[in-house]
Coordinates of C-alpha atoms and ligand atoms in Angstrom, one line a residue:
M88 CA 45.4 -2.0 20.1
F89 CA 43.4 -0.2 17.4
P90 CA 41.5 -0.6 15.1
Q91 CA 39.1 -2.5 17.3
L92 CA 35.8 -4.1 16.3
I93 CA 33.5 -4.1 19.3
V94 CA 30.9 -6.8 19.1
D95 CA 27.9 -6.7 21.4
V96 CA 27.0 -10.3 21.5
A97 CA 23.9 -9.8 23.6
K98 CA 22.4 -7.5 20.9
I99 CA 23.1 -10.1 18.3
R100 CA 21.4 -12.8 20.4
E101 CA 18.4 -10.5 21.0
N102 CA 18.1 -9.8 17.3
A103 CA 18.3 -13.5 16.5
E104 CA 15.7 -14.4 19.2
T105 CA 13.3 -11.8 17.8
L106 CA 13.7 -13.2 14.3
V107 CA 13.4 -16.8 15.4
Q108 CA 10.1 -16.0 17.2
H109 CA 8.9 -14.0 14.3
G110 CA 9.6 -17.0 12.0
R111 CA 8.1 -19.5 14.3
S112 CA 4.8 -17.5 14.3
Q113 CA 4.6 -18.2 10.6
G114 CA 6.1 -21.7 10.5
I115 CA 9.4 -20.5 9.2
S116 CA 12.7 -21.7 10.7
I117 CA 15.8 -19.6 10.6
V118 CA 19.2 -20.6 9.4
G119 CA 21.8 -18.4 11.1
V120 CA 24.5 -17.2 8.6
T121 CA 27.9 -16.7 10.1
K122 CA 30.1 -15.3 7.3
G123 CA 29.5 -11.7 8.3
F124 CA 31.5 -12.3 11.5
A125 CA 34.0 -14.9 10.1
A126 CA 32.2 -17.5 12.2
I127 CA 33.9 -16.5 15.4
P128 CA 32.6 -19.3 17.7
A129 CA 31.6 -17.0 20.7
I130 CA 29.3 -15.0 18.4
A131 CA 28.0 -18.1 16.7
Q132 CA 27.0 -19.3 20.2
A133 CA 24.6 -16.4 20.4
L134 CA 22.8 -17.7 17.3
V135 CA 22.7 -21.2 18.7
D136 CA 21.3 -19.9 22.0
S137 CA 18.6 -18.0 20.1
G138 CA 17.1 -21.1 18.6
V139 CA 18.2 -21.1 14.9
E140 CA 17.8 -24.5 13.3
A141 CA 21.2 -24.6 11.6
L142 CA 24.4 -22.5 11.0
A143 CA 25.5 -21.6 7.5
D144 CA 28.6 -20.1 6.0
S145 CA 29.9 -19.6 2.5
R146 CA 33.4 -20.9 3.4
I147 CA 34.6 -24.3 4.5
E148 CA 37.3 -22.7 6.7
N149 CA 34.5 -20.9 8.6
L150 CA 32.5 -24.1 9.0
E151 CA 35.5 -25.8 10.4
R152 CA 35.6 -23.0 13.1
L153 CA 32.1 -23.9 14.0
G154 CA 32.9 -27.6 14.4
A155 CA 32.0 -27.8 18.1
M156 CA 28.6 -26.1 17.7
P157 CA 25.7 -28.5 18.3
L158 CA 23.7 -27.7 15.2
P159 CA 23.7 -28.9 11.5
K160 CA 26.1 -26.9 9.3
L161 CA 25.2 -25.7 5.8
L162 CA 27.7 -24.7 3.1
L163 CA 26.2 -21.7 1.3
R164 CA 28.6 -21.3 -1.7
L165 CA 28.4 -24.1 -4.2
P166 CA 31.1 -26.7 -3.2
S167 CA 34.3 -26.7 -5.2
P168 CA 34.7 -30.2 -6.7
S169 CA 38.3 -30.3 -5.5
R170 CA 37.1 -29.9 -1.9
A171 CA 34.3 -32.5 -2.0
A172 CA 35.8 -34.5 0.8
E173 CA 36.2 -31.5 3.1
T174 CA 32.7 -30.4 2.3
V175 CA 31.3 -33.8 3.4
R176 CA 33.5 -33.8 6.5
L177 CA 32.7 -30.3 7.7
A178 CA 29.2 -29.6 6.4
D179 CA 26.0 -31.7 6.9
A180 CA 24.4 -30.1 3.9
S181 CA 25.3 -27.8 0.9
L182 CA 23.6 -25.7 -1.7
N183 CA 24.2 -27.2 -5.2
S184 CA 23.4 -26.7 -8.9
E185 CA 26.0 -28.9 -10.6
L186 CA 25.4 -32.6 -11.1
D187 CA 29.1 -33.3 -11.5
T188 CA 29.8 -31.7 -8.1
V189 CA 27.1 -33.7 -6.4
R190 CA 28.6 -36.8 -8.0
A191 CA 31.9 -35.9 -6.3
L192 CA 30.1 -35.3 -3.0
S193 CA 28.4 -38.7 -3.5
A194 CA 31.8 -40.4 -3.8
A195 CA 33.2 -38.5 -0.8
A196 CA 30.1 -39.3 1.2
R197 CA 30.4 -43.0 0.5
A198 CA 34.1 -43.0 1.3
A199 CA 33.5 -41.2 4.6
G200 CA 30.5 -43.3 5.5
K201 CA 28.6 -40.0 6.1
P202 CA 25.5 -39.1 4.1
H203 CA 25.4 -35.6 2.7
R204 CA 22.3 -33.5 2.3
V205 CA 21.9 -31.5 -0.9
I206 CA 19.7 -28.5 -1.4
L207 CA 19.2 -27.8 -5.2
M208 CA 19.5 -24.1 -6.1
V209 CA 17.1 -22.8 -8.7
E210 CA 17.8 -19.6 -10.7
L211 CA 14.8 -17.2 -10.3
G212 CA 16.1 -14.0 -11.9
D213 CA 19.1 -12.7 -9.9
R214 CA 21.4 -14.6 -12.3
R215 CA 23.9 -15.9 -9.8
E216 CA 23.8 -19.7 -8.9
G217 CA 21.0 -22.1 -9.7
V218 CA 19.6 -24.3 -12.4
P219 CA 16.9 -22.9 -14.7
A220 CA 13.4 -23.5 -13.2
E221 CA 12.4 -25.7 -16.2
S222 CA 15.2 -28.2 -15.6
A223 CA 14.9 -28.3 -11.8
V224 CA 12.9 -31.5 -11.4
D225 CA 15.2 -33.4 -13.8
A226 CA 18.3 -32.2 -11.9
A227 CA 16.7 -33.1 -8.6
R228 CA 15.9 -36.6 -9.8
A229 CA 19.5 -37.2 -11.0
M230 CA 20.9 -35.9 -7.7
A231 CA 18.5 -37.9 -5.5
G232 CA 19.5 -41.1 -7.2
L233 CA 23.2 -40.8 -6.2
P234 CA 24.4 -43.0 -3.3
G235 CA 25.3 -41.2 -0.1
I236 CA 23.2 -38.1 -1.2
R237 CA 19.9 -37.2 0.4
L238 CA 18.0 -34.6 -1.6
A239 CA 17.0 -32.3 1.2
G240 CA 15.3 -29.5 -0.5
V241 CA 15.3 -26.6 -2.9
G242 CA 16.4 -23.0 -2.6
A243 CA 16.9 -19.7 -4.4
N244 CA 19.1 -16.7 -4.0
F245 CA 18.2 -13.1 -4.6
T246 CA 19.6 -9.5 -4.4
C247 CA 23.2 -10.7 -4.6
F248 CA 24.2 -10.3 -8.2
G249 CA 21.4 -8.8 -10.3
G250 CA 19.9 -6.9 -7.4
V251 CA 16.6 -8.7 -8.0
I252 CA 14.2 -8.5 -5.1
P253 CA 12.3 -11.7 -4.1
T254 CA 8.5 -11.4 -4.3
A255 CA 5.6 -13.5 -3.2
E256 CA 5.3 -14.5 -6.9
S257 CA 8.9 -15.7 -7.3
L258 CA 8.9 -17.5 -4.0
G259 CA 5.5 -19.1 -5.0
T260 CA 7.3 -20.4 -8.1
L261 CA 10.0 -21.9 -5.8
V262 CA 7.3 -23.6 -3.7
E263 CA 5.7 -25.1 -6.8
I264 CA 9.1 -26.4 -8.0
G265 CA 9.7 -27.9 -4.5
Q266 CA 6.3 -29.7 -4.6
A267 CA 7.0 -31.0 -8.1
M268 CA 10.4 -32.3 -6.9
E269 CA 8.8 -34.0 -3.9
K270 CA 6.4 -35.8 -6.2
A271 CA 9.1 -36.8 -8.7
C272 CA 11.5 -38.0 -6.1
G273 CA 9.0 -39.5 -3.6
A274 CA 10.5 -37.3 -1.0
E275 CA 8.7 -35.7 1.9
S276 CA 9.1 -32.7 4.2
M277 CA 11.7 -31.0 2.0
T278 CA 13.3 -27.8 2.9
I279 CA 12.1 -24.9 0.8
S280 CA 14.7 -22.2 1.5
G281 CA 13.3 -18.9 0.5
G282 CA 16.4 -16.7 0.4
S283 CA 18.2 -14.3 2.7
S284 CA 17.7 -11.0 4.5
S285 CA 16.2 -9.6 1.3
S286 CA 13.3 -12.0 1.7
F287 CA 12.7 -10.8 5.3
Y288 CA 10.3 -8.1 4.3
L289 CA 7.9 -10.7 3.1
L290 CA 8.0 -12.5 6.5
E291 CA 7.6 -9.1 8.1
N292 CA 4.5 -8.3 6.0
G293 CA 3.1 -11.8 6.3
E294 CA 3.5 -12.3 2.6
L295 CA 5.7 -15.3 2.4
P296 CA 3.9 -17.9 0.3
R297 CA 2.7 -21.0 2.3
G298 CA 5.2 -23.8 1.7
I299 CA 8.4 -21.8 2.3
T300 CA 10.0 -23.5 5.3
S301 CA 13.1 -21.5 6.0
L302 CA 15.2 -18.4 5.5
R303 CA 18.9 -18.1 5.6
L304 CA 19.5 -14.9 7.5
G305 CA 22.8 -13.0 8.1
E306 CA 22.7 -9.2 7.8
V307 CA 19.2 -8.7 9.4
I308 CA 20.4 -10.6 12.5
L309 CA 23.8 -8.8 12.7
L310 CA 22.9 -5.3 11.6
G311 CA 19.2 -5.1 12.1
R312 CA 18.6 -4.2 8.4
E313 CA 16.6 -6.0 5.7
T314 CA 18.4 -5.9 2.4
A315 CA 15.6 -5.6 -0.2
F316 CA 15.2 -1.9 0.5
G317 CA 18.0 -1.3 3.0
R318 CA 15.6 -0.4 5.8
K319 CA 16.2 -0.6 9.5
V320 CA 13.9 -3.2 11.0
D321 CA 11.7 -2.2 14.0
H322 CA 12.6 -3.9 17.3
L323 CA 16.1 -4.9 16.1
H324 CA 19.4 -3.5 17.2
D325 CA 21.4 -1.8 14.4
D326 CA 24.4 -1.0 16.6
A327 CA 25.8 -4.4 17.6
F328 CA 29.1 -3.6 15.9
T329 CA 31.2 -0.6 16.5
L330 CA 34.6 0.2 14.9
R331 CA 37.0 2.2 16.9
A332 CA 40.1 3.7 15.3
E333 CA 42.8 6.2 16.3
V334 CA 43.5 9.7 15.2
I335 CA 47.1 10.0 14.0
E336 CA 47.1 13.5 12.6
L337 CA 45.0 16.7 13.1
Q338 CA 45.8 19.5 10.8
T339 CA 44.0 22.3 9.1
K340 CA 44.3 22.1 5.3
E341 CA 42.9 23.5 2.2
S342 CA 40.1 21.4 0.9
L343 CA 41.4 21.4 -2.7
P344 CA 44.5 19.5 -3.6
A345 CA 47.3 21.7 -5.0
G346 CA 49.4 20.9 -8.0
P347 CA 48.8 18.9 -11.2
T348 CA 46.5 16.0 -10.4
G349 CA 46.3 12.4 -11.7
G350 CA 44.6 9.5 -10.1
D351 CA 44.5 8.6 -6.4
A352 CA 46.3 5.5 -4.9
F353 CA 43.8 3.3 -6.7
G354 CA 44.0 5.0 -10.1
E355 CA 40.7 6.7 -9.6
S356 CA 40.4 10.4 -10.4
R357 CA 38.4 12.4 -7.8
S358 CA 36.9 15.8 -7.6
F359 CA 36.8 18.0 -4.5
R360 CA 34.7 20.9 -3.4
D361 CA 36.4 24.1 -2.4
R362 CA 35.3 24.7 1.2
G363 CA 38.4 26.7 2.1
K364 CA 40.6 25.6 5.1
R365 CA 39.1 22.7 7.1
L366 CA 40.2 20.7 10.1
R367 CA 41.0 17.2 9.1
A368 CA 41.6 14.1 11.1
L369 CA 43.8 11.3 9.7
I370 CA 42.7 8.0 11.1
A371 CA 44.9 4.8 11.3
L372 CA 42.5 2.7 9.2
G373 CA 42.4 2.1 5.5
R374 CA 40.8 0.3 2.6
Q375 CA 42.8 -2.8 3.6
D376 CA 40.5 -2.9 6.6
A377 CA 37.2 -1.5 5.3
A378 CA 36.0 0.5 2.3
P379 CA 35.1 4.0 3.5
E380 CA 31.7 4.0 1.9
Y381 CA 30.6 1.4 4.4
L382 CA 31.6 3.4 7.5
V383 CA 29.4 5.9 9.3
P384 CA 31.1 8.2 11.9
R385 CA 29.2 8.2 15.2
L386 CA 30.6 11.7 15.8
A387 CA 27.9 14.1 14.6
G388 CA 29.3 16.6 12.1
A389 CA 32.2 14.4 11.1
E390 CA 32.4 13.7 7.3
I391 CA 34.5 11.0 5.6
L392 CA 36.4 12.5 2.7
G393 CA 38.0 9.3 1.5
A394 CA 40.6 6.7 2.2
S395 CA 43.7 5.2 0.8
S396 CA 45.1 1.7 1.7
D397 CA 46.0 2.6 5.3
H398 CA 44.5 6.1 6.0
L399 CA 41.0 7.3 6.4
V400 CA 40.6 11.1 5.9
L401 CA 37.8 12.9 7.9
D402 CA 36.7 16.5 7.9
I403 CA 35.8 17.3 11.6
S404 CA 35.5 21.1 11.3
D405 CA 31.8 20.9 12.2
A406 CA 32.1 18.3 15.0
P407 CA 31.8 19.5 18.6
G408 CA 34.7 19.2 21.1
T409 CA 38.4 19.6 20.9
W410 CA 40.4 16.7 19.5
R411 CA 43.9 15.5 20.0
V412 CA 46.2 13.1 18.2
G413 CA 45.7 9.7 19.9
D414 CA 41.9 10.2 20.4
V415 CA 39.7 7.4 19.3
L416 CA 36.8 7.8 16.9
E417 CA 33.8 5.4 16.6
F418 CA 32.1 4.3 13.5
G419 CA 29.0 2.3 12.7
I420 CA 29.4 -0.2 9.9
A421 CA 27.5 -1.5 6.9
Y422 CA 27.7 -5.1 5.7
G423 CA 30.5 -4.5 3.2
A424 CA 32.8 -3.3 6.1
L425 CA 31.6 -6.0 8.5
L426 CA 32.8 -8.7 6.1
S427 CA 36.3 -7.2 5.6
L428 CA 36.8 -6.1 9.2
S429 CA 35.9 -9.5 10.6
N430 CA 38.4 -11.1 8.3
A431 CA 41.2 -8.5 8.9
A432 CA 44.0 -10.0 10.9
C433 CA 45.2 -6.6 12.3
V434 CA 41.7 -5.6 13.6
E435 CA 41.3 -6.6 17.2
K436 CA 37.9 -8.1 17.9
I437 CA 36.5 -7.4 21.4
L438 CA 33.3 -9.2 22.4
I439 CA 31.1 -7.6 25.0
G440 CA 27.6 -8.5 26.4
R441 CA 28.4 -12.2 26.8
Ligands
LIG857 C1 25.4 -14.8 2.5 C2 24.3 -15.7 2.0 C3 23.1 -15.6 2.7 C4 22.8 -14.6 3.8 O1 22.6 -13.3 3.3 P1 22.2 -12.1 4.2 O2 21.9 -11.0 3.2 O3 23.4 -11.8 5.0 O4 21.1 -12.5 5.0 C5 22.1 -16.5 2.3 N1 22.3 -17.3 1.2 C6 23.4 -17.4 0.6 C7 23.6 -18.4 -0.6 C8 24.5 -16.6 0.9 O5 25.7 -16.7 0.3

């Protein structure tokens, strides 16, 4: 059945091993982030085998899927107060910025007889989650005093909302905040979680400030790309995922639409270049599965023209070979497509290299 998402689990394991070794050489442990592949357990196993210290996901449903994995589990998205009990049951730790939520976690932890570890998120410029730096120590003190809660560390997030790139300077601030928290709360050996694949370049260049203890890595493990500059990382595979989809029409058409034009299926108006008659392939894959801007045809000369809900339109006039309806085309994918394809019910996932 198509579309298929082919996942080379061996390549993911090799990437994770390379990154775990790299981190170890600088005293950094790696938390393996599973949301990119919807926490499919057989893929998560590759991360476990590579030596990551914990598994992390933004969704409770995904953490539940990882239940049998023999590693601590971290909830990445701030817990919803309404789901405090599930958070405590399915996650050993969570990232937090709201005292009211941590109070709910405290009550749930006491009721379950299971302590819960809290990592306080500090806002360092990207303007998504986190308390302001100047109130971090007070927030930490309040959280640390709650029964059933263990203040386990401090963290920050970058390059997710504001597009702000982490630097040695901003992560140095995070280390200082962590040290002030340790002093204020009498805690020792706290986790100082220095961000995601956008912080990887600092590890790569040996520029992570001393004191950072861990990174939460998803994309660089899965796609072999760091996300501060979108660069492929040396010695990592960037082709662990391949999308395969079927050609359902091959026709030569004028490149310009004919007739009065309004918006497309999504209300967007588009412009087209007149290239005369072109051979087009219609593929059985649409925006419901993956946004076309995150797909890269592996067929040289093929160009994606656009997509509607269920159709992808390609110009294959310049591609070698002769094509027939029913042929299968392959695509490399970027992170935006990986998230949606992994979660799409009608995309078959095929795991190889296990
Ligand atoms: C998704 C996520 C990560 C991992 O991000 P990558 O860019 O895939 O490495 C890290 N931290 C948080 C809070 C996240 O939501």
